CSV table of C-alpha atoms and ligand atoms in Angstrom, one decimal:
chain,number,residue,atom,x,y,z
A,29,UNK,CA,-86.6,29.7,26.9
A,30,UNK,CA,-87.0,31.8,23.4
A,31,UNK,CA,-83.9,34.2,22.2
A,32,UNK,CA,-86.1,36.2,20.0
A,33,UNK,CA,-90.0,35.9,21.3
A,34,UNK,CA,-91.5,36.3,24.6
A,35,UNK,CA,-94.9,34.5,25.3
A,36,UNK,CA,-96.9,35.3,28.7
A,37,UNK,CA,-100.2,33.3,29.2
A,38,UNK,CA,-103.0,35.5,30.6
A,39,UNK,CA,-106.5,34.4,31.4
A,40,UNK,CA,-105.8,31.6,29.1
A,41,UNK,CA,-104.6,33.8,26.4
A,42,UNK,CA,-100.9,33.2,25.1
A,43,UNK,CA,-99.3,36.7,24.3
A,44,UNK,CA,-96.6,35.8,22.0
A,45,UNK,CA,-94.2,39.3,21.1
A,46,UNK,CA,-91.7,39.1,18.6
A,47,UNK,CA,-88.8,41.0,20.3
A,48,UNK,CA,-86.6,42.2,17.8
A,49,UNK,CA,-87.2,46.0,18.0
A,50,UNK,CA,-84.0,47.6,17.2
A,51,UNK,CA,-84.5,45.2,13.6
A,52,UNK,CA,-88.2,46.5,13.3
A,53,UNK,CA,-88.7,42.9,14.4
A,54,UNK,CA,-87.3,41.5,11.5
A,55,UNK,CA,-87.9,37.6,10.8
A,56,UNK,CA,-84.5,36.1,10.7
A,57,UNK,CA,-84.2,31.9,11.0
A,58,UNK,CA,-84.1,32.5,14.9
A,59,UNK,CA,-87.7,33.7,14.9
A,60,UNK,CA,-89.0,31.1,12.9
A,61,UNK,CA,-87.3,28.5,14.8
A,62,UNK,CA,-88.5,30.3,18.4
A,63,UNK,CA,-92.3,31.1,16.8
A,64,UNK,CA,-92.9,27.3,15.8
A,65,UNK,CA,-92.2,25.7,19.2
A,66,UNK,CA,-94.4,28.4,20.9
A,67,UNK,CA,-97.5,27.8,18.3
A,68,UNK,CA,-96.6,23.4,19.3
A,69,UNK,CA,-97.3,25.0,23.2
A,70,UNK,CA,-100.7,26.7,21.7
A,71,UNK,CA,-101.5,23.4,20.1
A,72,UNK,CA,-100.8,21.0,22.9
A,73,UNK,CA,-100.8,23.3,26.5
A,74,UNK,CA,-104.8,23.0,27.7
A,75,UNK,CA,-104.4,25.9,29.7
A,76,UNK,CA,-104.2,27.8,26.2
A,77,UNK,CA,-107.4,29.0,25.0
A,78,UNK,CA,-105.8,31.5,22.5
A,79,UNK,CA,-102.9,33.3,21.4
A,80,UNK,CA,-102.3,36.9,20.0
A,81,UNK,CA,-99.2,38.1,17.9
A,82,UNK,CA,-97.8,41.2,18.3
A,83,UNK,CA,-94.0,42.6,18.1
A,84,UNK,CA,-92.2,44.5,20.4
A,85,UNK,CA,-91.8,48.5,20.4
A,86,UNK,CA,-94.1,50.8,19.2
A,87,UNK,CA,-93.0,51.1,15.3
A,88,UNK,CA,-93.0,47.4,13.9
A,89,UNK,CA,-95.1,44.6,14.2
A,90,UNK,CA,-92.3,42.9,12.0
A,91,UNK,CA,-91.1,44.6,8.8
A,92,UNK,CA,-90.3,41.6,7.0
A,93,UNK,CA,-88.3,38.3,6.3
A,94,UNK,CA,-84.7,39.5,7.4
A,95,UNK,CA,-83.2,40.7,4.3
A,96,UNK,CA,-79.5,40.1,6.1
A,97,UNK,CA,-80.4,36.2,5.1
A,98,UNK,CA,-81.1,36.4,1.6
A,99,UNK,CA,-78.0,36.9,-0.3
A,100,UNK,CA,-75.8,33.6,1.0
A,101,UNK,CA,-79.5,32.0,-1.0
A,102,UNK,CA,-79.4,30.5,-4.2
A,103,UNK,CA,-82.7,29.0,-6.0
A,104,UNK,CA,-82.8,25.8,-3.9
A,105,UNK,CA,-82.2,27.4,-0.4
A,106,UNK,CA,-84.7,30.7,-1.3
A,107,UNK,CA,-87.1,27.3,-1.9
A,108,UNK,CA,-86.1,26.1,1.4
A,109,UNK,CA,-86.7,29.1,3.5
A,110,UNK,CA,-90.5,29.6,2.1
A,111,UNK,CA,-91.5,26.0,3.1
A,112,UNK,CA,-89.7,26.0,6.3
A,113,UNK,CA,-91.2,29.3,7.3
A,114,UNK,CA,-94.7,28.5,5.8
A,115,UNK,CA,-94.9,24.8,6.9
A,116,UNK,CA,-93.6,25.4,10.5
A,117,UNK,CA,-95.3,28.9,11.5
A,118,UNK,CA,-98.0,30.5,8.5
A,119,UNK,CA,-100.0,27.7,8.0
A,120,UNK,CA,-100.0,26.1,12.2
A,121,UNK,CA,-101.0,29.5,12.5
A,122,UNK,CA,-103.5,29.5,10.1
A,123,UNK,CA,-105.0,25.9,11.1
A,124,UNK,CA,-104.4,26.1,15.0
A,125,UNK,CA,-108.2,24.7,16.1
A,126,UNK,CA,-107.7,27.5,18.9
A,127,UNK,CA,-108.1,31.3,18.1
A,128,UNK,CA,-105.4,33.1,17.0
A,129,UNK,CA,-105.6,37.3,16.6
A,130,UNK,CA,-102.8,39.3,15.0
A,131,UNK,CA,-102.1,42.8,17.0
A,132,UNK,CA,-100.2,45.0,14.8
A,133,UNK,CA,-98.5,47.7,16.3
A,134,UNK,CA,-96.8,49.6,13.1
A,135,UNK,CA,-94.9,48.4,10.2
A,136,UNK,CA,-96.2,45.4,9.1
A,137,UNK,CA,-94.4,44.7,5.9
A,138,UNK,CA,-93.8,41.9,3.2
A,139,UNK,CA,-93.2,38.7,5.6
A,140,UNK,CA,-94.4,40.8,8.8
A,141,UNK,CA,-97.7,41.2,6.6
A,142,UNK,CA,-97.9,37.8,5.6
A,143,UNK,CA,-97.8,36.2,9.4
A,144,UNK,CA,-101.0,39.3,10.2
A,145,UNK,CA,-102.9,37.3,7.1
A,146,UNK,CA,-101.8,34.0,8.6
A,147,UNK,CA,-103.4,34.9,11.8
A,148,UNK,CA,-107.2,34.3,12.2
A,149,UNK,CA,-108.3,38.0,11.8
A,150,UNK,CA,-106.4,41.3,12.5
A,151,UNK,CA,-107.0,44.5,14.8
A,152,UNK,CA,-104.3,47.3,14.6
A,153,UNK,CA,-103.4,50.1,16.1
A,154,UNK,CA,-103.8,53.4,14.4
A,155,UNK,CA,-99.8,53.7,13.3
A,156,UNK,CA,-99.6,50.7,11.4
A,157,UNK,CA,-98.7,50.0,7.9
A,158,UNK,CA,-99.0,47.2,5.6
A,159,UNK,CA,-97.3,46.4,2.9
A,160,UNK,CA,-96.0,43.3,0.3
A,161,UNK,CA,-92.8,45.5,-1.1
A,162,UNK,CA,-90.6,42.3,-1.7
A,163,UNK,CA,-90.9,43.0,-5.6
A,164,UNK,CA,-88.4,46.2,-4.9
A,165,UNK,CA,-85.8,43.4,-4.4
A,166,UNK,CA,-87.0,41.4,-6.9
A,167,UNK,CA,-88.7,38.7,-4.6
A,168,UNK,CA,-92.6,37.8,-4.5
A,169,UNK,CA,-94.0,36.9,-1.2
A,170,UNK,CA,-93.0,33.5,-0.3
A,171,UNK,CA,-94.5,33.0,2.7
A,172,UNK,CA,-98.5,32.5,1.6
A,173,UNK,CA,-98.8,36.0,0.7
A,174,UNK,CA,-99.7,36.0,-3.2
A,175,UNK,CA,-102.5,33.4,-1.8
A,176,UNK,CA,-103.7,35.1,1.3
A,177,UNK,CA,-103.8,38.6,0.5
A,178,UNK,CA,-105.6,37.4,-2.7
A,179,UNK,CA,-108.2,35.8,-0.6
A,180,UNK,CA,-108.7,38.6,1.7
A,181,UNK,CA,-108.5,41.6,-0.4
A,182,UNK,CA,-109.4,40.7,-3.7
A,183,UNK,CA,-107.8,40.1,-7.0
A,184,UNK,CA,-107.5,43.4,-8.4
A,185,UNK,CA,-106.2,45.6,-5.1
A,186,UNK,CA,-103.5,42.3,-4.3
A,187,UNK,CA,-101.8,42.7,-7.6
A,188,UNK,CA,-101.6,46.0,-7.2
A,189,UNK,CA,-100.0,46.7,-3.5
A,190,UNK,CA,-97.6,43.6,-4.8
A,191,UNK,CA,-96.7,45.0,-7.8
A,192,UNK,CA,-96.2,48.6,-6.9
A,193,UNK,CA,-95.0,47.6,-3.1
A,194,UNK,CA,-96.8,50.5,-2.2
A,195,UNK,CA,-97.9,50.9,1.4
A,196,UNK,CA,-101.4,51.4,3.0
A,197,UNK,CA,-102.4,52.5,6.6
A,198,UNK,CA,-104.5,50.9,8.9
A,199,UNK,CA,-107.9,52.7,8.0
A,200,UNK,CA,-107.4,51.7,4.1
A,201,UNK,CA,-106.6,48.1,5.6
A,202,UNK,CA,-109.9,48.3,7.1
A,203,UNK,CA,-111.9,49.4,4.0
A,204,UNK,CA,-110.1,47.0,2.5
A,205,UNK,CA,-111.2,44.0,4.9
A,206,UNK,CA,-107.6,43.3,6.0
A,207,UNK,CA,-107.8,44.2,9.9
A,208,UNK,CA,-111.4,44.3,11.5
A,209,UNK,CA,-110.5,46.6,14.1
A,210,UNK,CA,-108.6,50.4,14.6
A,211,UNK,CA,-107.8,51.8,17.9
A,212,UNK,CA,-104.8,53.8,19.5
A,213,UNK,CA,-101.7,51.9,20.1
A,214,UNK,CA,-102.3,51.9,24.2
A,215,UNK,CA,-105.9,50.1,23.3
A,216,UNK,CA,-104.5,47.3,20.8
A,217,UNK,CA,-103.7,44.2,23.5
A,218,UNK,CA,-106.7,45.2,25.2
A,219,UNK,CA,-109.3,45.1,22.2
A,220,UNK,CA,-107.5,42.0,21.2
A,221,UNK,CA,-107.6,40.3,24.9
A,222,UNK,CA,-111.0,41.7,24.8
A,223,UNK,CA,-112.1,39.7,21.6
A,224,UNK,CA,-110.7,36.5,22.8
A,225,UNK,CA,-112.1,36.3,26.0
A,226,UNK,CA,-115.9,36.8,24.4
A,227,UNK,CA,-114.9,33.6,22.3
A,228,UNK,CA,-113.6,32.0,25.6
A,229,UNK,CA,-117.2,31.9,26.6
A,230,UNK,CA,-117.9,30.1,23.4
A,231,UNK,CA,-117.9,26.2,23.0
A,232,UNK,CA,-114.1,25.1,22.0
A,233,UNK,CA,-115.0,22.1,19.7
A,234,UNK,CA,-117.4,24.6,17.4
A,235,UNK,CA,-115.0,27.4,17.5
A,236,UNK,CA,-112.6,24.6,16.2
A,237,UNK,CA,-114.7,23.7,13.7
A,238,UNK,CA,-115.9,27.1,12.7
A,239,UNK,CA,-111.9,27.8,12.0
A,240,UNK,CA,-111.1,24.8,10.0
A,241,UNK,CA,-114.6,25.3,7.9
A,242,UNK,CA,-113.6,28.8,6.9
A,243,UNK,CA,-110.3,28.0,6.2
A,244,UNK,CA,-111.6,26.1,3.3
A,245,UNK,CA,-114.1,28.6,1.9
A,246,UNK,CA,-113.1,28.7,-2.2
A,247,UNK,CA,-112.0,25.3,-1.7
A,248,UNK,CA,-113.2,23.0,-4.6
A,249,UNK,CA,-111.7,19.3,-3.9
A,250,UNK,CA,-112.5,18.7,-1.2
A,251,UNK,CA,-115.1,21.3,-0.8
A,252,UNK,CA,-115.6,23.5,1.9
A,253,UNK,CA,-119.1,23.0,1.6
A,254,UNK,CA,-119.2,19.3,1.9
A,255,UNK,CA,-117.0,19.3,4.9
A,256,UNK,CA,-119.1,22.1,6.8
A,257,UNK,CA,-121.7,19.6,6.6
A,258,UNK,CA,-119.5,16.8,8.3
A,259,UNK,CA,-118.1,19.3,11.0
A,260,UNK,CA,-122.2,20.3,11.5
A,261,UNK,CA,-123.0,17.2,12.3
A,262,UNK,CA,-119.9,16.2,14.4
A,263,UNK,CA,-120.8,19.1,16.9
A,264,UNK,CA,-123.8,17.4,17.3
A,265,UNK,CA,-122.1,14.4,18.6
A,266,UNK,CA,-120.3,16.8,21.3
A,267,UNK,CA,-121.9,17.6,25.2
A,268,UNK,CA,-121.3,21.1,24.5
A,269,UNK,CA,-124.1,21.2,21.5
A,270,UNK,CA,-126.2,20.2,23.9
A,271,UNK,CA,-125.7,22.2,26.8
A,272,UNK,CA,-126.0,25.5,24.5
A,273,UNK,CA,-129.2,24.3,23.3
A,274,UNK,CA,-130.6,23.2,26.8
A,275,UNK,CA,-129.7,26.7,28.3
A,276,UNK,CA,-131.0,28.2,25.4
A,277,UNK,CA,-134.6,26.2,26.0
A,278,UNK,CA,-133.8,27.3,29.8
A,279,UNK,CA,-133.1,30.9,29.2
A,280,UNK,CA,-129.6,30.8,30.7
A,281,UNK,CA,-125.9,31.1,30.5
A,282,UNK,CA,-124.5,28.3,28.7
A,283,UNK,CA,-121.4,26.5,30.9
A,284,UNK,CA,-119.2,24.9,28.2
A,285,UNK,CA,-116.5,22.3,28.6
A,286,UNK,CA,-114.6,22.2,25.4
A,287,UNK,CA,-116.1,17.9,25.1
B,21,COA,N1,-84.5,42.8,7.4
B,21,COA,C1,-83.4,43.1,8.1
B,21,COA,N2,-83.2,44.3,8.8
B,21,COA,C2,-84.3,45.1,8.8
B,21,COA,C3,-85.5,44.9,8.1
B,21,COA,C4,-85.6,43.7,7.4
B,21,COA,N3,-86.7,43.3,6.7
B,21,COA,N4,-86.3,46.0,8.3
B,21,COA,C5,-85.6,46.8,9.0
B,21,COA,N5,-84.4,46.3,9.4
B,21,COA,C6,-83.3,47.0,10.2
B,21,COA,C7,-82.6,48.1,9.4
B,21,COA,O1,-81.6,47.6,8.6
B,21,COA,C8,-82.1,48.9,10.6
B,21,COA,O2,-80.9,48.2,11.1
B,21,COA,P1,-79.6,49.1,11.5
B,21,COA,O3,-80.1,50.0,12.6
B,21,COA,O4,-78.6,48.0,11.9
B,21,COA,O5,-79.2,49.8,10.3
B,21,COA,C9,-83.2,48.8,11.6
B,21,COA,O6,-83.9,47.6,11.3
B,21,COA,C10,-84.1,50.0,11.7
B,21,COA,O7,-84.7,50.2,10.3
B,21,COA,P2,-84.6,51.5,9.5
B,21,COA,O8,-84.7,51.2,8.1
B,21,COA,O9,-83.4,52.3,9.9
B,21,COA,O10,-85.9,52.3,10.1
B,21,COA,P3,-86.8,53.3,9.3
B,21,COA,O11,-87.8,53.8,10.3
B,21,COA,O12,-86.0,54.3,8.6
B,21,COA,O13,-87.7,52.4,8.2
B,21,COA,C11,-88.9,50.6,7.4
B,21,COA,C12,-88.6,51.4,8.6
B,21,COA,C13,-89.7,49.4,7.9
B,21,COA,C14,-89.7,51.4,6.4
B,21,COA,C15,-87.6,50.1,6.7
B,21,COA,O14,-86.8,49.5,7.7
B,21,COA,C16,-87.8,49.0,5.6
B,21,COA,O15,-88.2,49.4,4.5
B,21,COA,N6,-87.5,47.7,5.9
B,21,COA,C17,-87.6,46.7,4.9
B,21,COA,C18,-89.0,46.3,4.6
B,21,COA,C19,-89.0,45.2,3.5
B,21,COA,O16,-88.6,45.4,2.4
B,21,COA,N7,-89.5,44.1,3.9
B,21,COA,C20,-89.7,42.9,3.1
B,21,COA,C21,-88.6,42.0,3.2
B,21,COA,S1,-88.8,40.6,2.1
């Protein structure tokens, strides 16, 4: 169905694997193309809970926008290519009301690191690298990067790894708050299925919520704080509010329903 992803769907859990390895998993327009369509299934399939990002191989989770594309670009089409990209795959990713975990499984670099920050939070294995080193061909991040990384990372440390294009491992990552999780490459799927079937036992309409609240966090207009109030009270008007608080009072298991 996809020339350059493969997704498998696993205890509700869609596995989506960028399969470019001999191009460190380079994102040419192919890959775009092939990741929006499988993010539509993660927004419309019900049997989807969740979905994980990884790439293929055991050295890239995707080392970038593929540079082969840039030099047929003038100003208009470089333009072009950042919306496309960021409209049809960073920000679905980034506003999908279901979970969505980034595995990274080496080099995740300039573009690759930007689709990791799209993602909802980050584990990696112990080999990987980040990096924003589109400045050593005279680019910025285009695809959210200068904004994300910001947000997750801080001011100070963002302009630096964007102006130096210097690289990081995954424990300075972690220090740094940019993946939550480090563990050897054979553990990474399975601390990332691991995650996402603990919020599987969560109810669906508040993890929703809890994803588009946070998303907004810094907002001022309109504020995040205003519209966590709204989505508070709309989980109130949902069976699954209910049920959590009634097994609570019960001392039980809540059985949630996603209504
Ligand atoms: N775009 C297109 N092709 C890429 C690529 C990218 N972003 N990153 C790697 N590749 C290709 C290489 O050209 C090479 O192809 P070839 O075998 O046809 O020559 C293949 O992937 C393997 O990469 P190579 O550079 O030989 O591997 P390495 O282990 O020596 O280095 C990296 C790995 C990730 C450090 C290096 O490939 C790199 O710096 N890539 C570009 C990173 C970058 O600048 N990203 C931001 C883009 S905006």
């Amino acid at each position: 169905m996809y020339s350059t992803i493969l997704t498998t769907i696993e205890n509700g859990t869609c596995i989506i694997t960028i399969n470019r390895p001999d191009k460190m998993n380079a994102l040419n327009k192919d890959v775009v193309t092939d990741l929006g369509h499988a993010l539509e299934e993660v927004y419309t399939n019900s049997e989807i809970r969740s979905a994980i990002i990884t790439g293929a191989g055991e050295k890239a989770f995707v080392a970038g926008a593929d540079i082969t594309e840039f030099l047929s670009l003038d100003k208009e089409g470089g333009s072009a290519l950042a919306k496309k990209g960021r409209v049809n795959v960073f920000d679905k990713i980034e506003h999908c009301p279901k979970p969505v975990i980034a595995a990274v499984n080496g080099f995740s670099l300039g573009g690759g690191c930007e689709l990791a920050m799209a993602c909802h939070f980050r584990v990696a294995s112990t080999n990987a690298k980040f990096g924003q080193p589109e400045v050593n061909l005279g680019l910025i991040p285009g695809y959210g990067g200068t904004q994300r990384l910001t947000k997750l990372i801080g001011k100070g440390k963002a302009m630096e790894l964007m102006m130096t294009a210097d690289m990081i491992g995954a424990d300075e990552a972690k220090i740094l708050g940019l993946v939550n999780y480090v563990v050897p490459i054979e553990e990474l799927l399975p601390k990332a299925k691991e995650i996402l079937q603990k919020i599987h036992t969560k109810a669906p309409i508040a993890i929703a919520n809890i994803i588009a609240s946070v998303n907004e966090a810094g907002n001022c207009d309109p504020g995040g704080f205003d519209n966590e109030i709204s989505r508070f009270g709309d989980c109130f008007a949902t069976e699954d509010m209910k049920e959590g608080a009634h097994a609570f009072l019960e001392k039980r298991k809540p059985v949630f329903k996603g209504k």
